[in-house]
Coordinates of C-alpha atoms in Angstrom, one line a residue:
M1 CA 39.8 -2.1 32.9
P2 CA 41.0 0.6 30.4
E3 CA 43.9 -0.3 28.3
G4 CA 45.2 0.9 25.0
D5 CA 42.7 -1.7 23.4
S6 CA 39.8 -0.8 25.0
I7 CA 40.9 2.9 24.3
W8 CA 40.5 2.1 20.7
R9 CA 36.9 0.7 20.6
A10 CA 36.1 4.1 22.7
A11 CA 37.5 6.3 20.2
A12 CA 35.8 4.2 17.5
R13 CA 32.5 4.6 18.6
L14 CA 32.9 8.3 19.5
H15 CA 34.0 9.1 16.1
A16 CA 31.2 7.2 14.9
A17 CA 29.4 8.9 16.6
L18 CA 30.0 12.3 16.4
A19 CA 32.3 13.3 13.4
G20 CA 31.7 15.5 10.9
R21 CA 28.4 16.0 13.0
E22 CA 27.3 19.5 14.2
L23 CA 27.6 19.3 18.2
L24 CA 23.7 20.1 19.7
R25 CA 24.0 19.8 22.7
S26 CA 27.7 20.6 25.1
D27 CA 27.4 19.9 28.8
L28 CA 30.6 20.0 30.6
R29 CA 30.2 19.3 34.4
V30 CA 33.3 19.7 35.4
P31 CA 34.0 23.2 37.5
R32 CA 36.5 25.3 35.4
L33 CA 34.8 24.1 32.1
A34 CA 31.2 24.9 33.6
T35 CA 30.9 27.9 31.3
V36 CA 32.2 26.2 27.9
D37 CA 29.2 25.8 25.4
L38 CA 30.6 23.6 22.2
T39 CA 27.3 23.6 20.7
G40 CA 27.0 24.8 16.9
R41 CA 30.6 23.3 16.6
T42 CA 31.5 20.4 14.6
T43 CA 33.1 17.1 15.6
L44 CA 36.4 16.4 13.4
D45 CA 37.6 13.5 14.8
V46 CA 38.2 11.7 17.8
T47 CA 41.4 9.7 17.9
P48 CA 43.3 7.4 20.6
R49 CA 47.0 8.3 21.4
G50 CA 47.8 5.6 23.8
K51 CA 45.3 5.8 27.4
H52 CA 43.8 9.4 26.2
L53 CA 41.0 10.6 24.2
L54 CA 41.3 13.5 22.2
T55 CA 38.3 14.9 20.9
R56 CA 39.1 17.5 18.6
V57 CA 36.1 19.9 17.5
E58 CA 36.3 23.0 14.5
G59 CA 37.4 26.1 16.1
G60 CA 41.3 24.3 16.9
L61 CA 39.6 22.9 20.0
T62 CA 40.1 19.4 21.5
L63 CA 38.7 18.1 23.9
H64 CA 40.9 15.7 25.9
S65 CA 40.0 12.9 28.1
H66 CA 41.4 9.7 30.1
L67 CA 39.9 7.2 31.6
R68 CA 42.2 5.8 34.6
M69 CA 40.6 3.0 36.5
D70 CA 36.6 3.9 36.2
G71 CA 36.0 6.4 34.0
A72 CA 33.8 5.7 30.8
W73 CA 32.7 6.7 27.7
H74 CA 28.9 5.5 26.2
V75 CA 26.8 6.1 23.5
F76 CA 23.1 6.4 23.3
A77 CA 20.7 6.7 20.5
A78 CA 18.7 10.2 20.4
G79 CA 15.9 9.7 23.0
E80 CA 17.8 6.4 24.3
K81 CA 17.9 6.6 27.8
W82 CA 21.4 6.6 29.4
R83 CA 22.7 4.2 31.4
G84 CA 26.5 3.9 32.8
G85 CA 25.9 5.5 36.4
P86 CA 23.9 8.2 38.2
D87 CA 23.6 11.4 37.0
Y88 CA 25.9 12.9 39.3
E89 CA 28.7 10.8 37.7
I90 CA 28.4 12.3 34.5
R91 CA 31.1 14.5 33.8
A92 CA 30.3 15.5 29.9
V93 CA 27.7 15.2 27.5
L94 CA 28.3 16.1 23.9
G95 CA 25.2 15.3 21.6
T96 CA 24.5 16.1 17.6
A97 CA 20.9 14.9 16.1
A98 CA 21.6 11.5 16.1
H99 CA 23.4 10.3 19.0
T100 CA 24.8 11.4 22.4
A101 CA 27.8 10.7 23.9
V102 CA 28.4 10.5 27.9
G103 CA 31.4 10.3 30.0
Y104 CA 30.6 8.5 33.3
R105 CA 33.4 9.6 36.3
L106 CA 36.0 11.0 33.7
P107 CA 39.2 12.2 36.1
V108 CA 40.9 14.1 33.4
L109 CA 39.0 16.6 31.2
E110 CA 40.4 19.5 29.8
L111 CA 39.6 22.4 27.1
L112 CA 42.9 22.8 25.2
R113 CA 43.7 24.6 21.9
T114 CA 44.5 21.8 19.3
R115 CA 47.9 22.7 18.8
D116 CA 49.0 22.5 22.5
E117 CA 47.8 18.9 22.0
D118 CA 51.6 17.3 23.2
R119 CA 51.0 19.5 26.5
V120 CA 49.3 16.8 27.0
V121 CA 50.3 13.7 24.7
G122 CA 53.7 14.7 23.9
H123 CA 55.5 12.7 26.7
L124 CA 54.3 9.6 25.3
G125 CA 56.4 6.6 23.7
P126 CA 55.2 5.2 20.5
D127 CA 51.8 4.2 20.7
L128 CA 51.0 0.5 20.0
L129 CA 48.2 1.0 18.0
G130 CA 48.9 4.9 16.4
P131 CA 50.1 5.7 13.1
D132 CA 53.3 6.9 15.1
W133 CA 54.1 3.1 16.1
D134 CA 58.2 3.0 16.4
P135 CA 59.7 -0.5 17.8
A136 CA 63.3 0.7 17.3
L137 CA 62.3 3.8 20.0
A138 CA 60.2 2.0 22.0
T139 CA 63.0 -1.0 22.2
A140 CA 65.6 1.7 22.9
R141 CA 63.9 3.8 25.9
L142 CA 62.5 0.5 27.5
L143 CA 66.8 -0.4 27.3
A144 CA 67.7 2.8 28.8
A145 CA 66.8 1.9 32.4
P146 CA 68.5 -1.7 32.1
E147 CA 67.9 -1.8 36.0
R148 CA 64.3 -1.0 35.9
P149 CA 62.5 -3.8 36.7
L150 CA 60.3 -4.8 33.1
G151 CA 56.8 -5.0 34.4
E152 CA 57.3 -1.4 35.9
A153 CA 59.1 -0.5 32.7
L154 CA 56.0 -1.4 30.5
L155 CA 53.5 0.2 32.6
D156 CA 55.5 3.8 32.0
Q157 CA 53.6 5.4 28.8
R158 CA 56.8 7.8 28.3
N159 CA 58.6 4.0 26.5
L160 CA 56.0 2.7 24.6
A161 CA 52.2 4.0 25.3
G162 CA 48.8 1.9 25.8
I163 CA 49.7 -1.0 27.9
G164 CA 47.6 -1.7 31.3
N165 CA 48.2 -3.9 34.1
I166 CA 46.8 -6.7 32.5
Y167 CA 48.7 -6.8 29.3
K168 CA 52.0 -6.3 31.8
S169 CA 51.5 -9.2 33.3
E170 CA 50.5 -11.3 30.5
L171 CA 53.8 -9.7 28.4
C172 CA 55.8 -11.0 31.1
F173 CA 54.5 -14.3 31.0
L174 CA 54.8 -14.9 27.4
A175 CA 59.2 -13.7 28.0
Q176 CA 59.2 -15.8 30.6
V177 CA 60.2 -14.2 33.4
T178 CA 58.9 -11.8 36.2
P179 CA 57.9 -8.5 36.5
W180 CA 60.2 -7.9 39.1
T181 CA 63.2 -8.8 36.2
P182 CA 65.3 -6.1 35.2
V183 CA 65.1 -4.9 31.3
G184 CA 68.6 -5.2 31.1
A185 CA 68.9 -9.3 32.4
L186 CA 67.0 -9.9 29.2
P187 CA 69.1 -11.5 26.3
E188 CA 69.2 -8.9 23.8
A189 CA 66.9 -9.9 21.0
D190 CA 63.8 -10.8 23.5
V191 CA 63.4 -7.1 24.0
P192 CA 62.4 -5.6 20.6
R193 CA 60.8 -8.9 20.7
L194 CA 58.1 -8.1 23.4
A195 CA 57.8 -4.8 21.7
G196 CA 56.8 -6.1 18.6
A197 CA 54.7 -8.7 20.6
A198 CA 52.7 -6.0 22.3
R199 CA 51.8 -4.4 19.4
R200 CA 50.2 -7.4 18.0
L201 CA 48.2 -8.2 21.1
L202 CA 46.7 -5.3 21.2
A203 CA 46.4 -4.6 17.8
A204 CA 44.3 -8.6 17.6
N205 CA 42.8 -7.0 20.6
K206 CA 40.9 -4.2 19.5
D207 CA 38.1 -5.5 18.2
R208 CA 37.5 -8.4 19.7
R209 CA 37.2 -9.6 23.9
R210 CA 40.9 -9.4 24.8
N211 CA 42.3 -12.8 24.4
T212 CA 46.1 -13.4 25.2
T213 CA 46.3 -16.9 25.1
G214 CA 44.5 -18.3 21.7
I215 CA 41.9 -20.0 24.4
H216 CA 38.6 -19.5 23.4
R217 CA 37.2 -21.1 26.4
P218 CA 35.0 -19.3 29.6
G219 CA 38.2 -18.5 32.3
Q220 CA 40.9 -19.4 30.2
D221 CA 41.0 -16.1 28.2
L222 CA 44.0 -14.5 29.9
F223 CA 47.9 -16.8 30.8
V224 CA 48.3 -15.2 34.9
Y225 CA 46.1 -12.4 35.0
G226 CA 43.3 -12.6 38.1
R227 CA 44.1 -16.5 38.4
A228 CA 45.9 -16.2 41.9
R229 CA 46.0 -19.3 43.1
R230 CA 44.6 -21.1 39.8
P231 CA 46.4 -23.1 37.6
C232 CA 48.8 -22.2 35.3
L233 CA 47.1 -22.9 31.7
R234 CA 50.4 -23.7 30.5
C235 CA 52.2 -26.1 33.6
G236 CA 49.7 -26.2 36.1
T237 CA 51.1 -24.4 38.7
P238 CA 49.2 -22.0 40.9
V239 CA 49.4 -18.9 39.7
R240 CA 51.4 -15.8 42.2
E241 CA 49.8 -12.2 42.8
A242 CA 51.7 -9.5 44.6
P243 CA 51.4 -5.8 44.5
Q244 CA 54.2 -3.9 42.3
E245 CA 54.1 0.0 42.6
D246 CA 50.7 -0.7 44.6
R247 CA 49.3 -3.0 41.6
P248 CA 48.0 -6.4 41.7
T249 CA 50.6 -8.7 39.6
Y250 CA 50.7 -12.2 38.4
W251 CA 53.1 -14.9 37.7
C252 CA 53.6 -18.0 37.0
P253 CA 56.6 -19.2 39.4
R254 CA 57.4 -22.4 38.0
C255 CA 57.2 -20.4 33.7
Q256 CA 58.5 -17.5 34.6
S257 CA 61.8 -17.0 36.4
G258 CA 63.9 -13.8 37.7
P259 CA 63.1 -12.3 41.1
A260 CA 60.1 -12.0 42.8
P261 CA 58.6 -11.2 46.2
Q262 CA 57.1 -13.5 49.0
S263 CA 54.0 -14.3 48.7
G264 CA 52.8 -17.2 50.4
P265 CA 54.1 -21.1 50.4
A266 CA 56.5 -22.8 48.1
P267 CA 53.9 -23.6 44.9
Q268 CA 53.2 -27.1 43.9
A269 CA 52.8 -28.2 40.7
G270 CA 48.9 -29.9 39.6
P271 CA 48.1 -31.6 36.6
T272 CA 48.7 -30.1 33.3
P273 CA 45.2 -28.8 32.3
Q274 CA 44.3 -29.9 29.3
A275 CA 44.4 -26.2 27.8
G276 CA 48.0 -27.0 28.8
S277 CA 48.5 -28.5 25.5
H278 CA 48.5 -25.1 23.7
G279 CA 51.3 -24.4 25.2
R280 CA 52.8 -20.7 25.8
P281 CA 53.1 -18.7 22.6
P282 CA 56.9 -17.2 22.1
P283 CA 56.8 -13.4 21.7
D284 CA 56.8 -13.1 18.4
S285 CA 53.9 -15.2 17.6

């Protein structure tokens, strides 16, 4: 699932393949861009902004894409067979002499003037992996609606950019509160610590397989996300799942306090798994 760390990696791959090189192939397969031809232009850079990708080419143009749930960019060497889905799912092809970047199932693909990028990313909060990261501003935006559930506030890209559904659940676990806990119910010092923990997690995972636990054993990379009915890695209680804003959300009913929807019978604590000996790192670890 694309979140800020995976978008950062996608941008790095695209930048390495395209930046500083002339485009010899340009094929944008969406109706409003069907007549656009970028061949002959040099790609200047590929920059991530939260969950958005900005591919800037000479002439003051930016190709803006967003992967949402299913989109993906793949980079292939010249002559290499493309893999990523059937041809009818391809939305963009950008090719140089050495590499071809192919965008599959891109739900958002638009061309705009580089000077107008704020039109598509100007609403975003501080980027967790960007040079504009501002913990004080991120904290202030999270606290601006104290009645809002923490999970919803973390997912709102206007507060801080880059958190998706996986990190939402994991960060709430680290904060020891359920995703339905109002932001204003957290101790005052916990909100800036949580914003800092979000940045550290994404920064640590931008160059590796996603891991929030520090446990490097199969199936134990995440504390709660995707672990419904499996033992909590800290206390052994079965992890619960329920929708929040129509997204699957996970929490441990023993380790996390606060409101939560009903999602089955009361939990029964099991034996604490060996992995639980690692404990729960504090939000500022």
